[in-house]
Every structure is written in structure tokens, then in C-alpha cells.
Coordinates of N, CA and C in Angstrom, one line a residue:
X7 N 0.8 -1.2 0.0 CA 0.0 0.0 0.0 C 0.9 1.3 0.0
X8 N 2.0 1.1 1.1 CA 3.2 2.3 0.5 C 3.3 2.7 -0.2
X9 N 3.5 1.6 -1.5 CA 4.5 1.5 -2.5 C 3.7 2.2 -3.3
X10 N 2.5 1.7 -3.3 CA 1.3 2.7 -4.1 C 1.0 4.4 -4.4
X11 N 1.1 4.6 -3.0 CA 0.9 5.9 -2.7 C 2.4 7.2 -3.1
X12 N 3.8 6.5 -3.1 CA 4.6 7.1 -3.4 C 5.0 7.3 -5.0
X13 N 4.4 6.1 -5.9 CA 4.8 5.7 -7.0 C 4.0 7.2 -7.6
X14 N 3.1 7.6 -7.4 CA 2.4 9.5 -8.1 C 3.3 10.4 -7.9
X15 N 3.9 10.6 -6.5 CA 4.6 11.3 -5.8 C 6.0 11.6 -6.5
X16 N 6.7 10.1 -7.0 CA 8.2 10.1 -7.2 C 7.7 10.4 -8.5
X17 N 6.5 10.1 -9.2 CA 6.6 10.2 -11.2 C 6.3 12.1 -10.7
X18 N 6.1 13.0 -10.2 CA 5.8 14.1 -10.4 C 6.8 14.7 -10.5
X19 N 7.9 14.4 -9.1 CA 8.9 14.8 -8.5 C 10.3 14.5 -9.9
X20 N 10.3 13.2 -10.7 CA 10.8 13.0 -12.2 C 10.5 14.0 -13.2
X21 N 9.1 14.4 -13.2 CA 8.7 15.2 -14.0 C 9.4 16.9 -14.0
X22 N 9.3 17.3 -13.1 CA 10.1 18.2 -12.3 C 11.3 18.6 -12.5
X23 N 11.7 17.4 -11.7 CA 13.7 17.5 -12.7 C 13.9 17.7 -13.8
X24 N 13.0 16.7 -14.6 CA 13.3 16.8 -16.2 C 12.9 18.3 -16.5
X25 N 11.6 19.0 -16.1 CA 11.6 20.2 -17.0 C 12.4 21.3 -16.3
X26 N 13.3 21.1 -15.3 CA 14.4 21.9 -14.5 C 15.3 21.8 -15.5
X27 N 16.0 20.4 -15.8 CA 16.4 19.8 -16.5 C 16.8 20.5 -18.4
X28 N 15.8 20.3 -18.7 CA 15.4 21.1 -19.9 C 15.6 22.6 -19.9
X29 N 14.9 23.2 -19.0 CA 14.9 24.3 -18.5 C 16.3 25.0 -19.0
X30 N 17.1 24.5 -18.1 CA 18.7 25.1 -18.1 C 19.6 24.5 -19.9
X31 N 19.4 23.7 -19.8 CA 19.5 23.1 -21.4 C 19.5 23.5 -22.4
X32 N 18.3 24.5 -22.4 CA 17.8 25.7 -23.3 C 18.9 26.7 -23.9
X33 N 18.4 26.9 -25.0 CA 19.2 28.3 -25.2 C 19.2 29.2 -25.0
X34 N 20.2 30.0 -25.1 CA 19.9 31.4 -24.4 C 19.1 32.6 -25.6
X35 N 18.3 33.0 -25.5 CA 17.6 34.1 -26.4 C 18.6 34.9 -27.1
X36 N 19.8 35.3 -25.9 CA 20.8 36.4 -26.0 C 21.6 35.8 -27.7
X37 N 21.7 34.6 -27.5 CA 22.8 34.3 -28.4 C 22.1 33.9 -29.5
X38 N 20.8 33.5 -30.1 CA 20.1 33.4 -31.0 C 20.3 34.5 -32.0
X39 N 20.3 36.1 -31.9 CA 20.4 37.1 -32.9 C 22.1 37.5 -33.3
X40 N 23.0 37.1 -32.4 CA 24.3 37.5 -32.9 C 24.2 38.5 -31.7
X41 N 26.1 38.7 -32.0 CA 26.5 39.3 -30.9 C 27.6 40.1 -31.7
X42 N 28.0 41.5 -31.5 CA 28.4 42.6 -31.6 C 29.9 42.4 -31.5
X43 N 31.0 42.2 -32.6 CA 32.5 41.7 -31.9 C 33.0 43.2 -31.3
X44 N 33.9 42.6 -30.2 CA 34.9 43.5 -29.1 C 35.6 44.4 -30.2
X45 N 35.5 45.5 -30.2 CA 35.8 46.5 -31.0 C 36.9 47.8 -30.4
X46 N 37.7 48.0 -30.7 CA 38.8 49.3 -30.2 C 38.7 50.1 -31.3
X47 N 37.8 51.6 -31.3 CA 37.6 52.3 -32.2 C 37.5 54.0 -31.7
X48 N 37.6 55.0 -32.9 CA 37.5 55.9 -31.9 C 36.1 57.0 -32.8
X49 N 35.2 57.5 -31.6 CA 34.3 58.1 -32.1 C 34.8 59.4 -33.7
X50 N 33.8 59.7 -34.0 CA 34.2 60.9 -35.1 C 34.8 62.2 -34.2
X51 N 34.4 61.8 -33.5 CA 35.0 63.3 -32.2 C 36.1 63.2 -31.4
X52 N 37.3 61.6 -31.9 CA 38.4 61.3 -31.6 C 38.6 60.8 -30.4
X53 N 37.6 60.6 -29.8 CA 37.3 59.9 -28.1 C 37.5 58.6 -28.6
X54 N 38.3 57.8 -28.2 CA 38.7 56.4 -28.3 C 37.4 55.5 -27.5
X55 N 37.0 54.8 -27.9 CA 35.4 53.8 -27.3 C 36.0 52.2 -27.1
X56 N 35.6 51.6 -26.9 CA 35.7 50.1 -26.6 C 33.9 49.2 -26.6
X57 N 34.1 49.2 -28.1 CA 32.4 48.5 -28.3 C 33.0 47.2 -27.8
X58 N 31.6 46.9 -27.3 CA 30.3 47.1 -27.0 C 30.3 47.7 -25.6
X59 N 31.6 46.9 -24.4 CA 31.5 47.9 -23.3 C 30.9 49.2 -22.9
X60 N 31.3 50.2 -24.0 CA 31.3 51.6 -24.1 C 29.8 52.0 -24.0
X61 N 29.1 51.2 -24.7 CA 28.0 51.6 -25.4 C 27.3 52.6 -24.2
X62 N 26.6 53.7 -25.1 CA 26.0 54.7 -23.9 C 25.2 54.4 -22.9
X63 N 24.9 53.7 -22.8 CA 23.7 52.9 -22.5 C 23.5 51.1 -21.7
X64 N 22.5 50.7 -21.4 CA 22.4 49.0 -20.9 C 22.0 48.7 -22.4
X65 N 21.2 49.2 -22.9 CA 20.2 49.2 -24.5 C 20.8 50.3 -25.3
X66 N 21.1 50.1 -26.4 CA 21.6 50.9 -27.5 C 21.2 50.9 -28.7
X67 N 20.6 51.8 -29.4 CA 20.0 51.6 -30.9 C 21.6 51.3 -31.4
X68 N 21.7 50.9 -32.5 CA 22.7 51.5 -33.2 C 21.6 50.9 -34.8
X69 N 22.5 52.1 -35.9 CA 22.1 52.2 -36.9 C 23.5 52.0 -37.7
X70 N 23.1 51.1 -38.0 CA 24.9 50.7 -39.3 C 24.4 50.1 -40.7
X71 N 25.3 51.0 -41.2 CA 25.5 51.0 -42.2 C 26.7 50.6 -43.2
X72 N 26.8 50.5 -44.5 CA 27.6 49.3 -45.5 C 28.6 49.9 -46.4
X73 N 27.2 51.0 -46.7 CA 27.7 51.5 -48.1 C 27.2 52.8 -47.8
X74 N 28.3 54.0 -48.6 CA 27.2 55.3 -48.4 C 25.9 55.8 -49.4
X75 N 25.5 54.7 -50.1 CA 24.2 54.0 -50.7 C 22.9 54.6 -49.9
X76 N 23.6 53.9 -48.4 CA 22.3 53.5 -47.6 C 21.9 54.1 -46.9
X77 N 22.9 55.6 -46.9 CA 22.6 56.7 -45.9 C 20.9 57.4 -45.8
X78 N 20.5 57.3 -47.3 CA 19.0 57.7 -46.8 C 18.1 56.9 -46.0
X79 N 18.2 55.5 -46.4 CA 18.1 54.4 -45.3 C 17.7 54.2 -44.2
X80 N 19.2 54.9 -43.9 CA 19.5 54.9 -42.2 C 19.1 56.1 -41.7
X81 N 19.2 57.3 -42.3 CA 18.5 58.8 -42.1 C 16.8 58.3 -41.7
X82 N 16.2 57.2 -42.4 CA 14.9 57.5 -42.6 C 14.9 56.8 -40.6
X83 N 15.5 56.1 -40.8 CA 15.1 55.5 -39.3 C 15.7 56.0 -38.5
X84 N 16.5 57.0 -38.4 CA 16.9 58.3 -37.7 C 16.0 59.7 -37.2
X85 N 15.2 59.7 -38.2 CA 14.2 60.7 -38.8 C 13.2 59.8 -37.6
X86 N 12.5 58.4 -38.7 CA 11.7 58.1 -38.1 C 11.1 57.5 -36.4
X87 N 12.2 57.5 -36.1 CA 12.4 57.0 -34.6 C 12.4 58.2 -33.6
X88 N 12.6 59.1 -34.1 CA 12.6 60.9 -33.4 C 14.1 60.6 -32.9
X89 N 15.3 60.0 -33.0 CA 16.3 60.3 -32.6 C 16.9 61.0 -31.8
X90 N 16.9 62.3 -33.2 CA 17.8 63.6 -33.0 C 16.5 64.7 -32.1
X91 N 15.1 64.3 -32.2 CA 14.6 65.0 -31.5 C 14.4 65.4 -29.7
X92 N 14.4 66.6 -29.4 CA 15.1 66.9 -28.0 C 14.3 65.9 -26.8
X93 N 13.2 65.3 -27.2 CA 12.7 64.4 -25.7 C 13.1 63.4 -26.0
X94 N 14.0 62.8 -26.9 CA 14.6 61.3 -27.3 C 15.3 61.3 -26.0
X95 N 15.1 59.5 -25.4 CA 15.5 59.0 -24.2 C 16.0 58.3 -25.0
X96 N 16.1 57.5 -26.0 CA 17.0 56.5 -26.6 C 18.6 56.9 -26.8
X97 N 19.1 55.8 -25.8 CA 20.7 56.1 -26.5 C 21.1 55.5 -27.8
X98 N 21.8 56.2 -28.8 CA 21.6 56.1 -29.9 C 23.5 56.3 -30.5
X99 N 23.5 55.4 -31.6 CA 24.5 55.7 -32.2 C 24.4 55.4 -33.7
X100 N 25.6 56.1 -34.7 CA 25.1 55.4 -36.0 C 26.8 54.6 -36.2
X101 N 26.7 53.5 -36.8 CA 28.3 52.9 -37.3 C 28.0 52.7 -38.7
X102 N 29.2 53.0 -39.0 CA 29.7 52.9 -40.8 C 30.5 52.1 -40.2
X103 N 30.5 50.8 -41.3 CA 31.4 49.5 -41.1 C 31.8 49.4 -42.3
X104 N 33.1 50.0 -42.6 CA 34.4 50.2 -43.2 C 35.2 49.4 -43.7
X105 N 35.4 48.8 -45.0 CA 36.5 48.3 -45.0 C 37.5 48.5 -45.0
X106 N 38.3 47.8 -44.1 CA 39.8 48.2 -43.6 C 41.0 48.3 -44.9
X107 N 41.3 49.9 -45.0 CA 41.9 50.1 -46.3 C 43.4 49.1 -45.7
X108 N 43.9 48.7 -44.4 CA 45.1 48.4 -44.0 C 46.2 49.6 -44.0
X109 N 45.8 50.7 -44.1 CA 46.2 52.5 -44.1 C 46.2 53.3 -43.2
X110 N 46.8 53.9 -42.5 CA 46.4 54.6 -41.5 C 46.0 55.8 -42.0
X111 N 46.7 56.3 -42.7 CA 46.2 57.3 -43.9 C 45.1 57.7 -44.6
X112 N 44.9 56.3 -45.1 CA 43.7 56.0 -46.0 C 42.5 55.8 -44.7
X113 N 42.7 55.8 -43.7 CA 41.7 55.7 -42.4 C 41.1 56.8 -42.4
X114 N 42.7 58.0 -41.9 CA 42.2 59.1 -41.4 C 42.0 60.0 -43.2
X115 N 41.6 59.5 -44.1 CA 41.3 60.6 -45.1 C 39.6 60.0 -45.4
X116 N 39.0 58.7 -44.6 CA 37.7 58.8 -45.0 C 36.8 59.5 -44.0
X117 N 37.8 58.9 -42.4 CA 37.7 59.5 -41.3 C 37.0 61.3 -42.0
X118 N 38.1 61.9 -42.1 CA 37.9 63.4 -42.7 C 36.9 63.8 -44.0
X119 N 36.6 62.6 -44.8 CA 35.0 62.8 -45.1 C 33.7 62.9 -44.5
X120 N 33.9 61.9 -43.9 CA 32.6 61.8 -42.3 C 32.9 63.0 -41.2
X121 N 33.9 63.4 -41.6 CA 33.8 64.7 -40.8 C 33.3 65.7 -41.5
X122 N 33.5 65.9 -42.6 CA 33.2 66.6 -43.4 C 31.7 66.4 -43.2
X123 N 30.8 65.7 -43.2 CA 29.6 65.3 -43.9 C 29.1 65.3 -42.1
X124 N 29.9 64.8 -41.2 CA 28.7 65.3 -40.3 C 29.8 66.5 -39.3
X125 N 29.0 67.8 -39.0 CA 30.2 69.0 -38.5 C 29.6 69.0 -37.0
X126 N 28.5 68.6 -36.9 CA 28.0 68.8 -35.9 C 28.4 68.1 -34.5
X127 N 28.6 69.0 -33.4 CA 29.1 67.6 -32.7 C 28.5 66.7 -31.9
X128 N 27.4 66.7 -31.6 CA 26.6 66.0 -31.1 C 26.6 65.2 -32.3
X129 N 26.9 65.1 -33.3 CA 26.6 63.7 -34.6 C 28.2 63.1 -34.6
X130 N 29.0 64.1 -34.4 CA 30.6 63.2 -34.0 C 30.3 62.5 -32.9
X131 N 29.7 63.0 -32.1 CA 30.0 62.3 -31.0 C 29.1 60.4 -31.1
X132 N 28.3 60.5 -31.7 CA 27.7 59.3 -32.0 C 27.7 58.5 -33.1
X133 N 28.7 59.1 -33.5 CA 29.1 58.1 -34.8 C 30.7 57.5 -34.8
X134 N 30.4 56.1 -34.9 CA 31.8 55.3 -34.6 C 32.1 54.7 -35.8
X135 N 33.0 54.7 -37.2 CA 33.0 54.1 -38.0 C 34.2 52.8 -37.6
X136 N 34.0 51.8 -37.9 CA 34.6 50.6 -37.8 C 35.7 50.2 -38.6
X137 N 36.5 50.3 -39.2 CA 37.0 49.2 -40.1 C 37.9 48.1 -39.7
X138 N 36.9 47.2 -40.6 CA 36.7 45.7 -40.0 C 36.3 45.4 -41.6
X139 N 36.6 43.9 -41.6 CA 35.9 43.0 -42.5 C 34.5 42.8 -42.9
X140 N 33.7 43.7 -43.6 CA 32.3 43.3 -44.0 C 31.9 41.8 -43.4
X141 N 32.5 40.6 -43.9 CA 31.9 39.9 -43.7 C 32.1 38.7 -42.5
X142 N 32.9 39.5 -41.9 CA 33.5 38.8 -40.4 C 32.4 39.6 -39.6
X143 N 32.2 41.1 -39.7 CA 31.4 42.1 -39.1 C 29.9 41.0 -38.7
X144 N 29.5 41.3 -40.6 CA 28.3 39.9 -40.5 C 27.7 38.7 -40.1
X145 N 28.9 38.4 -39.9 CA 28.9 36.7 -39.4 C 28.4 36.8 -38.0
X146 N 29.8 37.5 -37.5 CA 29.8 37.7 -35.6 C 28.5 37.9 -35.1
X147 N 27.9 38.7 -36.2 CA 26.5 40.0 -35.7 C 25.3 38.9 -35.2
X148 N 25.4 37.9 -36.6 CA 24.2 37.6 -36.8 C 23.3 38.8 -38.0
X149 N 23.6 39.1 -38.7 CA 23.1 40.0 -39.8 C 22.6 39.4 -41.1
X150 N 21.9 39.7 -41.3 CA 21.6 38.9 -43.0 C 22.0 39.3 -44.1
X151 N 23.4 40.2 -43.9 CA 23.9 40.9 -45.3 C 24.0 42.3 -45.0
X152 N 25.0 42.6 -45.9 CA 26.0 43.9 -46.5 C 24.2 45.0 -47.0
X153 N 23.2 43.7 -47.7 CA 22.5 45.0 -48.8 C 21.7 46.0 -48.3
X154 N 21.6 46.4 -47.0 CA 20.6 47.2 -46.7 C 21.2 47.7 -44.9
X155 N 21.1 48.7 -45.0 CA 21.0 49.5 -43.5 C 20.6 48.7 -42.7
X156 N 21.1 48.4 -41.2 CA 20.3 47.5 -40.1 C 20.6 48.6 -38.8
X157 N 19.4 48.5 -37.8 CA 19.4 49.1 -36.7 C 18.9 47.7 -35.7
X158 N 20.3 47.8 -35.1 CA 20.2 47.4 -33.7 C 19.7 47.3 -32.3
X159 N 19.2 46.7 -31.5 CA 19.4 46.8 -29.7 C 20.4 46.1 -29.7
X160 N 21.5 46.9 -29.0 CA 22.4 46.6 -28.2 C 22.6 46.2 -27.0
X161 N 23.2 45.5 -26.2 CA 23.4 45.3 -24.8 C 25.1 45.6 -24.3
X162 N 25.2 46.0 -23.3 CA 26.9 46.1 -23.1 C 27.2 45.1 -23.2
X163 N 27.4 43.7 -23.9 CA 27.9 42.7 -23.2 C 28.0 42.4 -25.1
X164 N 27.5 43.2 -26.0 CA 27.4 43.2 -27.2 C 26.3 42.2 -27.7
X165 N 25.8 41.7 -26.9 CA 24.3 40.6 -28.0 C 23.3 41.6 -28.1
X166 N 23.2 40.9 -29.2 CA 21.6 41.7 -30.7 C 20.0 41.2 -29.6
X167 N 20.1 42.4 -29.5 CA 18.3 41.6 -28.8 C 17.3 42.3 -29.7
X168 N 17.4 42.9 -30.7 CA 16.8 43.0 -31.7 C 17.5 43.7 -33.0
X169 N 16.4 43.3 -33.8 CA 17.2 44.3 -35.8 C 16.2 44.4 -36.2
X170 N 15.8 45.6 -36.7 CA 15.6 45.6 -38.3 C 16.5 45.9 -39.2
X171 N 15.9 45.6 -40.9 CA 16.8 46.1 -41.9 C 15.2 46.6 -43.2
X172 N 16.6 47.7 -44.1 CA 15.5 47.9 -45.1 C 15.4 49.9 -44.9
X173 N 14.3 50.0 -45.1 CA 14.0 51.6 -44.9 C 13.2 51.4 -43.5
X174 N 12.9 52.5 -43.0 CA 12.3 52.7 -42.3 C 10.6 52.4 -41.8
X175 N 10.4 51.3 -41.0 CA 8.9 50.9 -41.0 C 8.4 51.1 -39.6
X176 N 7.1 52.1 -39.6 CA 6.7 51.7 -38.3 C 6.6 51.1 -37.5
X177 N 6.3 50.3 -37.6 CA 5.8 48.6 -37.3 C 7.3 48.2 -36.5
X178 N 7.8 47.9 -37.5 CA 9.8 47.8 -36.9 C 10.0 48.9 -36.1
X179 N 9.9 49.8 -36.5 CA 10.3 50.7 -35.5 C 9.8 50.6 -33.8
X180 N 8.6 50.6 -33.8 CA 7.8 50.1 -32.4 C 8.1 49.2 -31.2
X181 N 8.9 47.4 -32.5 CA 9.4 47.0 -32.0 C 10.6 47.1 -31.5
X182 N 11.7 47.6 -31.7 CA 12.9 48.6 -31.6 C 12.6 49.3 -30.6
X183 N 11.7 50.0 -30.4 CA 12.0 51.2 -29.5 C 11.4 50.2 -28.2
X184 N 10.8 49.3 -28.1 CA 10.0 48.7 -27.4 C 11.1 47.4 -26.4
X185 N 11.8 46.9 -27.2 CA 13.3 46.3 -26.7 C 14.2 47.3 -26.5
X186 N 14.5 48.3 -26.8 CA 15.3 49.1 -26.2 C 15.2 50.0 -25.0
X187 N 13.9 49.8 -24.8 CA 13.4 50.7 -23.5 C 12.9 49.4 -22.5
X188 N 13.2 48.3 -22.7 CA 12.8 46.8 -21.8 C 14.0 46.8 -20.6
X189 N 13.4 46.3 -19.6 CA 14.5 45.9 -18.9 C 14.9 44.1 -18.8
X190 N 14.0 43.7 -19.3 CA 14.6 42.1 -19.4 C 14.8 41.4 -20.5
X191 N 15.3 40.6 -20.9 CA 16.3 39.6 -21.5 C 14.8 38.6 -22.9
X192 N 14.9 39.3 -24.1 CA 14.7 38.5 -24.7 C 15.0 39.3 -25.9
X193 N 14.8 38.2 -27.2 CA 15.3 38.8 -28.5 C 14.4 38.7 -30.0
X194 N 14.5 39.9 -30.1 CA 13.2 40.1 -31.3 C 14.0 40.2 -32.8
X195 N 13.8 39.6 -33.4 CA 13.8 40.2 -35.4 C 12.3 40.1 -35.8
X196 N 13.0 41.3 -36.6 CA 11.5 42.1 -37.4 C 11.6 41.8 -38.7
X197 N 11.0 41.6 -39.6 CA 11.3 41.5 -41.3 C 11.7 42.3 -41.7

């Protein structure tokens, strides 16, 4: 009659472990969208940064870009997100991911276009151009490609807890602003 009454008891208590079990087994959300590689770079404003550490923020938009193609692009979801507008709480950055001419020269003469093109300093100060490998950039990220603008959530720790790519969509946007204003741990892609 013991034996009876324990045998529900120990199958629940099995049940239990296993989905503890499972539980921890799982993957992490964080690592599903890609992760941001360890970066020594220096803003347009010559302040040396340490991505992803650096990032302004726990949550960071970032808006990067491939080509200077895609600058309307990335303007539109700059534009459309209110960014640059004065009650923006979003920490925000844009990266041009550069290929590395292997020049220090050839660095600081594209460097001096982007300065040229942004004078303002509040726009130096948030713009980090990279040069790095296009396609090492991509891989690390979790990115689906070079052909279109992608805006990020960032975390200091550099994992993607969200993207979109393309021009600017409300819809995406919403989601974006909605993970980057979260305080817990999960990870969104948008079409």
C-alpha cells in the first residue's frame, strides 16, 4: 500500500527534474540574434570607445551602415524614430562598417569625409566608423547581409536583442523602441 501511494509522488517529483532539466539546457535568447564583436575604435569626435563595453547605454539603438548608398536608409530610421529629437530618451549611435583600407592614412582621409559630412558635434560624438571585415562584421553580428541598413538593440555585453533592416517601418520601429526601452532579457527580429 506504500508502494502505491509514493509511486504518483516520485513520477511528479521525475517530472520536475526533467523540466528543471530542460529548463537550463535551453538556449539562451541572448545568443540566437548574434552578438556585436569586441571593437577598439575611436568616435568621429576622436574619443577612443571600446564596443560594445562603451555603449551609452544598458540598451543601445545602433544604426549601421555598409555603403554610403544607404545613408537615406539609415536617415529614414533616424528621422523616423525621433532620434535627433530633444525628448529622445533612446541612446543612440550610427556605425559605418568600413573596410579596412590596412592604411592609417587611407583611415584618417575617409575618417575626414565623415567629418566633413557630419560638423555637428553631437553627430561626431555618435558616430563610430569601424574598419573591419564586411563579412566577419556579419557573421559575428548575426546580420543577413551587407545590402541594406540594419538598426540594432544593443546590450553592453554586445548581444543583438533586436534588428531591423531595409528603410524605415513603423511597425519595426515600435518593435525597436519597445526592446530598447525593456529591462529584461529576450530577443526580437523584425522583417
Amino acid at each position: 500500500m506504500d508502494r502505491t501511494m509514493w509511486t504518483p509522488v516520485m513520477g511528479w517529483v521525475g517530472a520536475i527534474g526533467a523540466a528543471l532539466a530542460l529548463a537550463l539546457a535551453a538556449p539562451n535568447e541572448r545568443g540566437l540574434l548574434g552578438k556585436l564583436p569586441s571593437f577598439s575604435a575611436k568616435r568621429l569626435d576622436q574619443v577612443p570607445i571600446t564596443l560594445p563595453h562603451e555603449l551609452p547605454s544598458d540598451r543601445t539603438l545602433a544604426v549601421v551602415v555598409f555603403d554610403k548608398s544607404q545613408r537615406e536608409k539609415a536617415q529614414s530610421w533616424i528621422d523616423g524614430l525621433g532620434l535627433r529629437e530633444p525628448g529622445n530618451r533612446l541612446a543612440w549611435m550610427r556605425i559605418p562598417v568600413v573596410r579596412d583600407p590596412g592604411d592609417e592614412a587611407q583611415r584618417q582621409r575617409i575618417e575626414q569625409v565623415l567629418m566633413e559630412r557630419y560638423p555637428e558635434p553631437g553627430d561626431r560624438a555618435r558616430l563610430v566608423p569601424l574598419f573591419t571585415d564586411h563579412a566577419a562584421f556579419v557573421r559575428a553580428a548575426g546580420l543577413p547581409g551587407t545590402a541594406e541598413p540594419v538598426v540594432l538593440v544593443l546590450d553592453r555585453q554586445g548581444h543583438v536583442l533586436a534588428r531591423a533592416s531595409g528603410p524605415f517601418d513603423a511597425v519595426k520601429a515600435a518593435g525597436l523602441r519597445q526592446t530598447a526601452a525593456a529591462t529584461n532579457d529576450f530577443a526580437l527580429v523584425l522583417p
